[in-house]
């Protein structure tokens, strides 16, 4: 049984434990806790630290899982408006609003601090890649010319995350401008 | 007398003090020191903490100044090869090599951790903007069609910094690909 499956099974003991753990992580990140460790999370969640050591390889794996859960909850399925430009603009605006919320910005910065070695998997980017692929495939079926999925990630997602990580302002028109730029690549 | 001017005046007492301070900051960031403070820097540099409190508003201002000095030392003037594509590719490759060096990556992450409020000035980006402007102006004088300076920052610099901040791999061909993408916007 995966963490996700356990989390969605209603009423189970492991579901309650997982909710407590996720909530504790969310609170600690939200408070800007300096050094988030298994014992600290366990204490806040009221669970035995061994529960954490057994389920996750390290604290970063847990942080990442919580970040992805928070992310996918906000935007399971990408917009479907009938035009790639509108789809991408709505999607980029949702993401910009999401990552500029103070708690999400803290998550994002916590991710940067937590990653000291090159990572081989970045679940947040994988989720974004799947969403981008869905929008691009629909556009191609409609006969629109499209940028590649990689271009969408490099030129919409990366600049948005860059601004938020480095505490630069994300102006309201910024997501739309990035979408215009990336669509110009496809022409 | 600005910090920069004082630093470049050879042999002066303030020049020696400043060199000791910059070196101390570089060492502490390089060692991955968790919490860099004025007293910690002063101790390492062998100077009185009041020297630091007098010269800089806070420790982030000093960190930023050292980061900019390190940056501009590596790449004062952008490449001038006679073609915007070659200029941008060389420039992006220099930046990619620079920011993937472990000490620079740590600086970059330290910047992310240090910035908790939206910043009104980002000296590193301003330096990049000046360099991009110089290359674009030369290309326009040669009659080349060019992307805007903002597009160059959003679609070459931001994705590179995003990768490094989030510990994603920067493949050798990545800077060149970003340059191709941004030039496609100008067509």
Coordinates of C-alpha atoms in Angstrom, one line a residue, chain A residues 34-35 108-109 111-113 115-122 125 150-151 153-159 161-163 165-170 174 177-178 181-182 184-185 187, chain B residues 34-35 108-109 111-113 115-122 125 150-151 153-159 161-163 165-170 174 177-178 181-182 184-185 187:
Chain A
X34 CA 15.0 26.3 10.7
X35 CA 15.9 22.7 10.9
X108 CA 9.7 26.3 -2.1
X109 CA 12.5 27.9 -0.2
X111 CA 13.1 22.7 -0.9
X112 CA 16.0 24.8 -2.1
X113 CA 17.7 24.6 1.4
X115 CA 18.6 20.0 -1.6
X116 CA 22.4 19.9 -1.3
X117 CA 23.1 17.2 -3.9
X118 CA 21.9 17.1 -7.5
X119 CA 18.5 15.3 -7.4
X120 CA 17.6 12.6 -9.9
X121 CA 13.8 13.1 -9.5
X122 CA 11.9 16.3 -8.9
X125 CA 8.4 19.2 -12.0
X150 CA 10.4 20.9 -22.3
X151 CA 10.1 24.5 -23.6
X153 CA 8.8 23.9 -18.4
X154 CA 12.0 25.8 -19.1
X155 CA 10.3 29.1 -20.2
X156 CA 7.1 29.3 -18.1
X157 CA 7.6 27.2 -14.9
X158 CA 11.3 27.8 -14.4
X159 CA 11.1 31.7 -14.6
X161 CA 9.9 29.5 -9.7
X162 CA 13.1 31.5 -10.1
X163 CA 11.2 34.8 -9.3
X165 CA 12.8 31.6 -4.9
X166 CA 14.9 34.8 -5.3
X167 CA 12.1 36.9 -3.8
X168 CA 11.7 39.0 -7.0
X169 CA 8.2 40.4 -7.7
X170 CA 5.8 38.4 -9.8
X174 CA 4.1 38.1 -15.9
X177 CA 4.0 37.4 -21.0
X178 CA 5.9 34.1 -20.4
X181 CA 7.1 34.2 -25.3
X182 CA 6.9 30.4 -25.4
X184 CA 6.5 32.7 -30.2
X185 CA 9.0 29.8 -30.2
X187 CA 5.8 29.9 -34.8
Chain B
X34 CA 24.2 27.7 8.7
X35 CA 23.7 31.1 10.2
X108 CA 23.1 31.2 -4.6
X109 CA 21.2 29.0 -2.1
X111 CA 20.7 34.2 -1.3
X112 CA 17.5 32.2 -1.5
X113 CA 17.5 31.5 2.3
X115 CA 15.6 36.7 1.1
X116 CA 12.4 36.5 3.1
X117 CA 10.8 39.7 1.8
X118 CA 10.3 40.7 -1.8
X119 CA 13.5 42.6 -2.8
X120 CA 13.4 45.8 -4.7
X121 CA 16.9 45.4 -6.1
X122 CA 18.7 42.3 -7.2
X125 CA 20.2 40.4 -12.1
X150 CA 13.9 41.0 -20.6
X151 CA 13.4 37.9 -22.7
X153 CA 16.9 37.4 -18.6
X154 CA 13.6 35.4 -18.3
X155 CA 14.5 32.6 -20.7
X156 CA 18.2 32.1 -20.3
X157 CA 19.2 33.4 -16.9
X158 CA 16.1 32.4 -14.9
X159 CA 16.0 28.8 -16.1
X161 CA 19.4 29.8 -11.9
X162 CA 16.2 27.7 -11.3
X163 CA 18.1 24.5 -12.2
X165 CA 18.8 26.5 -7.0
X166 CA 16.6 23.4 -7.1
X167 CA 19.6 21.1 -7.6
X168 CA 18.4 19.9 -11.0
X169 CA 21.2 18.8 -13.4
X170 CA 22.5 21.4 -15.9
X174 CA 21.4 23.2 -21.8
X177 CA 19.3 25.1 -26.1
X178 CA 18.0 28.0 -24.0
X181 CA 14.8 29.0 -27.8
X182 CA 15.1 32.7 -27.0
X184 CA 13.3 31.7 -31.9
X185 CA 11.2 34.3 -30.1
X187 CA 12.1 35.6 -35.6

